[in-house]
Coordinates of C-alpha atoms and ligand atoms in Angstrom, one line a residue:
X6 CA 122.0 93.7 128.9
X7 CA 123.9 95.4 131.8
X8 CA 126.6 96.6 129.4
X9 CA 124.0 97.9 126.9
X10 CA 122.3 99.9 129.7
X11 CA 125.6 101.4 130.9
X12 CA 126.6 102.4 127.3
X13 CA 123.3 104.0 126.5
X14 CA 123.2 105.8 129.9
X15 CA 126.7 107.1 129.1
X16 CA 125.6 108.5 125.7
X17 CA 127.0 105.8 123.5
X18 CA 125.4 103.8 120.7
X19 CA 124.1 100.2 121.0
X20 CA 122.8 98.0 118.2
X21 CA 119.4 96.6 119.2
X22 CA 117.3 93.8 117.7
X23 CA 113.7 94.4 116.8
X24 CA 111.1 92.3 114.9
X25 CA 111.5 94.5 111.8
X26 CA 115.2 95.3 111.3
X27 CA 118.2 95.9 113.6
X28 CA 118.4 99.4 115.0
X29 CA 121.3 101.7 115.8
X30 CA 120.1 103.1 119.2
X31 CA 121.0 106.0 121.4
X32 CA 119.3 108.0 124.3
X33 CA 116.7 110.0 122.4
X34 CA 116.8 112.8 125.0
X35 CA 120.6 113.3 124.7
X36 CA 121.3 115.4 121.5
X37 CA 125.1 114.5 121.5
X38 CA 124.3 110.8 121.7
X39 CA 121.8 111.2 118.8
X40 CA 124.5 113.0 116.8
X41 CA 126.6 109.8 116.9
X42 CA 123.8 108.0 115.1
X43 CA 123.7 110.5 112.2
X44 CA 127.5 110.4 112.0
X45 CA 127.9 106.6 111.9
X46 CA 125.0 106.1 109.5
X47 CA 126.1 109.1 107.3
X48 CA 122.5 110.1 107.5
X49 CA 121.4 113.6 106.3
X50 CA 120.2 115.7 109.3
X51 CA 116.9 116.3 107.4
X52 CA 115.8 112.7 108.0
X53 CA 114.1 112.3 111.4
X54 CA 114.4 109.3 113.7
X55 CA 111.9 106.9 115.4
X56 CA 111.8 106.9 119.2
X57 CA 111.3 103.4 120.7
X58 CA 109.4 103.0 124.0
X59 CA 108.1 100.1 126.2
X60 CA 104.5 101.1 126.6
X61 CA 101.6 103.4 125.5
X62 CA 102.0 105.3 128.8
X63 CA 105.6 106.0 127.8
X64 CA 104.5 107.0 124.3
X65 CA 102.0 109.6 125.8
X66 CA 104.9 111.3 127.7
X67 CA 106.3 112.4 124.3
X68 CA 103.1 113.6 122.7
X69 CA 102.6 117.4 122.9
X70 CA 100.4 118.1 126.0
X71 CA 98.0 120.1 123.9
X72 CA 97.4 117.1 121.5
X73 CA 97.2 114.4 124.2
X74 CA 93.4 114.4 124.6
X75 CA 93.0 113.9 120.9
X76 CA 95.8 111.4 120.4
X77 CA 95.2 109.2 123.4
X78 CA 92.0 107.5 122.2
X79 CA 93.7 106.8 118.8
X80 CA 96.6 105.1 120.5
X81 CA 94.1 103.1 122.4
X82 CA 92.5 101.9 119.2
X83 CA 95.9 101.0 117.8
X84 CA 97.1 99.3 120.9
X85 CA 96.3 95.8 119.5
X86 CA 99.3 96.3 117.1
X87 CA 101.8 96.9 119.9
X88 CA 104.4 95.7 120.7
X89 CA 104.7 95.5 116.9
X90 CA 105.7 96.9 113.5
X91 CA 103.7 100.1 113.7
X92 CA 105.2 103.6 114.1
X93 CA 102.9 106.7 114.8
X94 CA 103.9 110.2 114.0
X95 CA 102.3 112.7 116.5
X96 CA 102.8 116.3 117.6
X97 CA 105.9 116.2 119.8
X98 CA 106.4 117.2 123.4
X99 CA 109.2 119.8 124.0
X100 CA 111.3 117.1 125.8
X101 CA 112.1 115.6 122.3
X102 CA 115.1 117.4 121.0
X103 CA 115.0 119.0 117.5
X104 CA 117.7 116.7 116.3
X105 CA 115.3 113.7 116.6
X106 CA 112.6 115.3 114.6
X107 CA 114.8 117.1 112.0
X108 CA 113.3 120.3 113.2
X109 CA 109.7 119.2 112.5
X110 CA 107.0 119.7 115.2
X111 CA 106.2 116.0 115.2
X112 CA 107.9 112.8 116.5
X113 CA 107.7 109.2 115.4
X114 CA 107.1 106.6 118.2
X115 CA 106.9 102.8 118.3
X116 CA 106.9 99.9 120.8
X117 CA 109.1 97.2 119.1
X118 CA 108.3 93.5 119.6
X119 CA 111.5 91.9 120.6
X120 CA 111.9 90.5 124.2
X121 CA 115.5 91.7 124.6
X122 CA 114.7 95.2 123.5
X123 CA 111.5 95.4 125.5
X124 CA 113.5 94.3 128.5
X125 CA 116.1 96.9 127.8
X126 CA 113.6 99.7 127.3
X127 CA 111.8 98.9 130.6
X128 CA 115.1 99.4 132.4
X129 CA 115.8 102.8 130.9
X130 CA 114.2 106.1 131.8
X131 CA 114.5 107.5 128.3
X132 CA 113.3 106.4 124.9
X133 CA 115.7 105.0 122.3
X134 CA 116.2 106.8 119.0
X135 CA 116.9 104.1 116.5
X136 CA 117.1 104.1 112.7
X137 CA 117.9 100.9 110.8
X138 CA 121.5 99.9 111.6
X139 CA 122.9 100.4 108.1
X140 CA 124.7 103.2 106.3
X141 CA 122.3 105.6 104.7
X142 CA 120.6 104.3 101.5
X143 CA 121.9 100.7 101.8
X144 CA 119.8 97.7 102.5
X145 CA 118.4 97.4 106.1
X146 CA 119.9 94.7 108.3
X147 CA 117.8 91.7 109.5
X148 CA 120.6 89.6 111.0
X149 CA 123.4 90.6 113.5
X150 CA 126.1 89.7 110.9
X151 CA 124.6 92.2 108.4
X152 CA 125.4 95.0 111.0
X153 CA 128.9 93.6 111.8
X154 CA 129.8 93.2 108.1
X155 CA 128.7 96.7 107.3
X156 CA 130.2 98.7 110.2
X157 CA 133.3 96.3 110.7
X158 CA 135.6 97.8 113.4
X159 CA 133.2 100.8 113.8
X160 CA 130.3 98.5 114.9
X161 CA 129.0 99.5 118.3
X162 CA 128.2 97.0 121.0
X163 CA 125.5 94.7 119.6
X164 CA 122.7 92.9 121.4
X165 CA 122.3 89.7 119.4
X166 CA 118.6 88.8 119.2
X167 CA 118.9 86.4 116.2
X168 CA 117.2 87.0 112.8
X169 CA 114.4 89.6 112.6
X170 CA 111.0 87.8 112.2
X171 CA 109.2 90.5 110.2
X172 CA 112.1 91.7 108.1
X173 CA 110.7 95.0 106.7
X174 CA 110.7 98.3 108.4
X175 CA 107.6 99.3 110.4
X176 CA 104.5 100.9 108.9
X177 CA 104.7 104.6 109.6
X178 CA 101.3 106.2 110.2
X179 CA 100.9 109.9 110.6
X180 CA 98.3 111.1 113.2
X181 CA 99.4 114.7 112.9
X182 CA 95.9 115.4 111.5
X183 CA 93.9 113.0 113.7
X184 CA 90.9 113.2 111.4
X185 CA 93.0 112.1 108.4
X186 CA 95.4 109.3 109.3
X187 CA 98.0 108.8 106.6
X188 CA 100.4 106.0 105.9
X189 CA 103.9 107.5 105.2
X190 CA 105.6 104.2 104.8
X191 CA 103.9 100.8 104.1
X192 CA 104.9 97.9 106.3
X193 CA 103.6 94.6 107.8
X194 CA 100.6 96.4 109.5
X195 CA 98.4 97.1 106.5
X196 CA 96.1 99.9 105.4
X197 CA 93.0 97.8 105.9
X198 CA 94.1 96.7 109.4
X199 CA 94.7 100.3 110.4
X200 CA 91.4 101.5 108.9
X201 CA 89.5 98.8 110.7
X202 CA 91.1 99.5 114.1
X203 CA 90.6 103.3 113.8
X204 CA 87.1 103.1 112.3
X205 CA 87.9 105.8 109.7
X206 CA 89.6 105.7 106.3
X207 CA 93.4 105.7 106.2
X208 CA 95.1 107.3 103.2
X209 CA 98.5 106.3 101.7
X210 CA 100.8 109.2 101.0
X211 CA 101.9 109.0 97.4
X212 CA 105.1 110.8 96.2
X213 CA 102.9 113.6 94.8
X214 CA 100.7 113.9 97.8
X215 CA 103.6 113.9 100.2
X216 CA 104.8 117.2 98.8
X217 CA 101.5 118.7 99.9
X218 CA 101.2 117.4 103.4
X219 CA 102.9 119.3 106.1
X220 CA 104.7 116.5 107.9
X221 CA 105.9 114.2 105.1
X222 CA 108.5 111.5 105.8
X223 CA 111.7 112.9 104.4
X224 CA 113.3 109.4 104.5
X225 CA 110.9 108.3 101.8
X226 CA 112.8 109.7 98.9
X227 CA 112.9 107.4 95.8
X228 CA 116.5 106.4 96.2
X229 CA 116.6 104.0 99.2
X230 CA 117.6 100.5 100.3
X231 CA 119.7 99.9 97.1
X232 CA 122.2 97.2 96.7
X233 CA 125.4 98.1 94.9
X234 CA 124.8 95.6 92.1
X235 CA 122.3 96.7 89.5
X236 CA 118.8 95.4 90.3
X237 CA 116.0 94.9 87.8
X238 CA 112.6 93.3 87.8
X239 CA 112.5 89.7 86.4
X240 CA 109.3 90.6 84.6
X241 CA 111.0 93.4 82.5
X242 CA 114.2 91.5 81.6
X243 CA 114.9 90.3 78.1
X244 CA 117.1 87.2 78.3
X245 CA 117.6 86.9 74.5
X246 CA 119.4 90.2 74.2
X247 CA 121.2 90.2 77.6
X248 CA 125.0 90.9 77.4
X249 CA 125.5 89.5 81.0
X250 CA 127.1 86.2 82.0
X251 CA 126.7 86.5 85.8
X252 CA 123.1 87.1 86.8
X253 CA 121.6 86.4 90.2
X254 CA 117.9 85.7 90.8
X255 CA 115.7 86.4 93.8
X256 CA 112.6 84.2 93.4
X257 CA 109.3 84.3 95.3
X258 CA 108.4 80.7 94.5
X259 CA 110.2 77.5 93.8
X260 CA 109.0 77.2 90.2
X261 CA 111.3 80.0 89.0
X262 CA 114.9 79.9 87.9
X263 CA 115.0 77.0 85.5
X264 CA 114.7 79.3 82.4
X265 CA 118.3 80.5 82.5
X266 CA 121.7 79.5 83.8
X267 CA 121.8 81.8 86.8
X268 CA 125.0 82.3 88.7
X269 CA 123.0 82.3 92.0
X270 CA 119.4 81.8 93.0
X271 CA 117.7 82.7 96.3
X272 CA 114.2 81.2 96.6
X273 CA 112.5 83.2 99.4
X274 CA 109.3 81.1 99.6
X275 CA 108.1 77.8 98.1
X276 CA 104.8 79.4 97.1
X277 CA 104.6 83.2 97.2
X278 CA 104.1 83.3 101.0
X279 CA 104.3 87.1 101.6
X280 CA 105.4 86.9 105.2
X281 CA 108.3 84.6 104.3
X282 CA 109.3 86.8 101.3
X283 CA 109.3 89.9 103.6
X284 CA 111.3 88.1 106.3
X285 CA 114.0 87.0 103.9
X286 CA 114.1 89.8 101.3
X287 CA 117.0 91.9 102.7
X288 CA 119.1 88.9 103.6
X289 CA 118.9 87.7 100.0
X290 CA 119.7 91.2 98.6
X291 CA 122.7 91.4 100.8
X292 CA 124.0 87.9 100.0
X293 CA 123.7 88.3 96.2
X294 CA 125.1 91.8 96.4
X295 CA 128.3 90.3 98.0
X296 CA 128.8 87.9 95.0
X297 CA 130.2 90.3 92.4
X298 CA 127.3 89.6 90.0
X299 CA 126.7 91.8 87.0
X300 CA 123.0 92.0 87.6
X301 CA 120.4 90.9 90.2
X302 CA 116.9 90.1 88.9
X303 CA 114.0 90.1 91.4
X304 CA 110.5 88.6 91.3
X305 CA 107.3 90.6 92.0
X306 CA 104.1 89.9 94.0
X307 CA 100.7 91.3 94.2
X308 CA 100.9 94.8 95.9
X309 CA 98.2 93.9 98.4
X310 CA 98.6 93.4 102.2
X311 CA 102.2 93.0 103.1
X312 CA 102.8 92.7 99.3
X313 CA 102.4 96.5 99.2
X314 CA 105.3 97.0 101.5
X315 CA 107.4 94.3 99.7
X316 CA 106.8 96.0 96.3
X317 CA 107.4 99.5 97.8
X318 CA 110.9 98.4 99.0
X319 CA 111.7 96.7 95.7
X320 CA 110.6 99.7 93.6
X321 CA 113.0 101.9 95.7
X322 CA 115.9 99.5 95.4
X323 CA 115.6 99.1 91.6
X324 CA 118.4 100.6 89.5
X325 CA 117.0 103.8 88.0
X326 CA 117.8 104.3 84.3
Ligands
TXA12 O1 111.1 99.2 111.7 C1 111.5 100.3 111.9 O2 110.8 101.3 111.9 C2 113.1 100.4 112.2 C3 113.4 99.8 113.5 C4 114.8 99.9 113.9 O3 112.5 100.3 114.5 N1 113.5 101.7 112.1 C5 113.6 102.4 110.9 O4 114.1 103.7 111.1 O5 113.2 102.0 109.8 P1 114.5 104.6 109.8 O6 115.2 105.7 110.4 O7 115.3 103.8 108.9 O8 113.2 105.1 109.2 C6 112.4 106.0 109.9 C7 111.3 106.5 109.0 C8 111.8 107.4 107.9 O9 111.1 107.2 106.7 C9 111.5 108.8 108.5 O10 111.5 109.8 107.6 C10 110.2 108.6 109.2 O11 110.3 107.3 109.8 N2 110.0 109.6 110.3 C11 110.6 109.7 111.5 N3 110.2 110.8 112.2 C12 109.2 111.3 111.4 C13 108.4 112.5 111.6 N4 108.5 113.3 112.7 N5 107.6 112.8 110.6 C14 107.5 112.0 109.5 N6 108.2 110.9 109.3 C15 109.1 110.6 110.2
MG13 MG1 116.4 103.0 107.3

């Protein structure tokens, strides 16, 4: 912990555990430290970063003073989800450098739910900018070894907090128009949970809609989270006409996989348990992607509740024809 604090204060990167995925963290108020994140991730400068803080009081420091009176009650209503997998996008204070927000007038903020990272944040006097600790467009990391394997000798100092319990990136909720909250990225905190807490309807930004709204999530392009091995939905695959001999399967229940001589099978849950599927999805994608398979087939689930986030990530990872 002391070493992580020293490195971050000196403007260096540290890999931090969160309940969603591992993050590649730097002092959010130090533009040259934040530049190192973009460089190591090979992330386009147009894709803004989430700032992690320890409390709602800290969050409010980074909301534009002119918007605070309107935003504060909304944060109060959402407080039951923090620490946890919810990120809010709000009008930003001037102290947040332009490199964090990719030049937009808003900033994304969240309080992550991991004891190590909460303790770290409470000992720092700045927020931590942290995207998922993977190269741009690859699968997000949910275990320390995912980060080490990906960055190898370039891997920054890593705080090992074990496997991530949620396993999918946080729900991103835009409050830029406080009367029309909008989900920019689905996650473990669902649309209905947010609508109930806020007491008003919550929209979901579709690809089409996100072109019209002023503060869309640039990171939500269709090509994202993809393994290197071609990935296809099990439900659309024709076994009879398949030219492949080495196919892997990611199943969401234990009754799948007997219909074919798969080279590898990962069963994420005995019985379609969405929380377990979410927690294990990226680990399974990474394991099968390292096996030199010709094709990975993946199961589907109902796109309701956390299932909406699971299917969102799978749709983005599918090989586009
Ligand atoms: O669970 C998570 O959110 C993880 C952990 C490390 O906290 N972080 C994460 O960061 O997934 P990243 O950089 O991979 O994704 C951040 C998302 C992107 O879709 C980005 O476009 C969006 O948040 N975002 C960030 N700032 C924004 C802003 N000002 N307006 C709209 N979208 C924003
Ligand atoms: Mg990411």
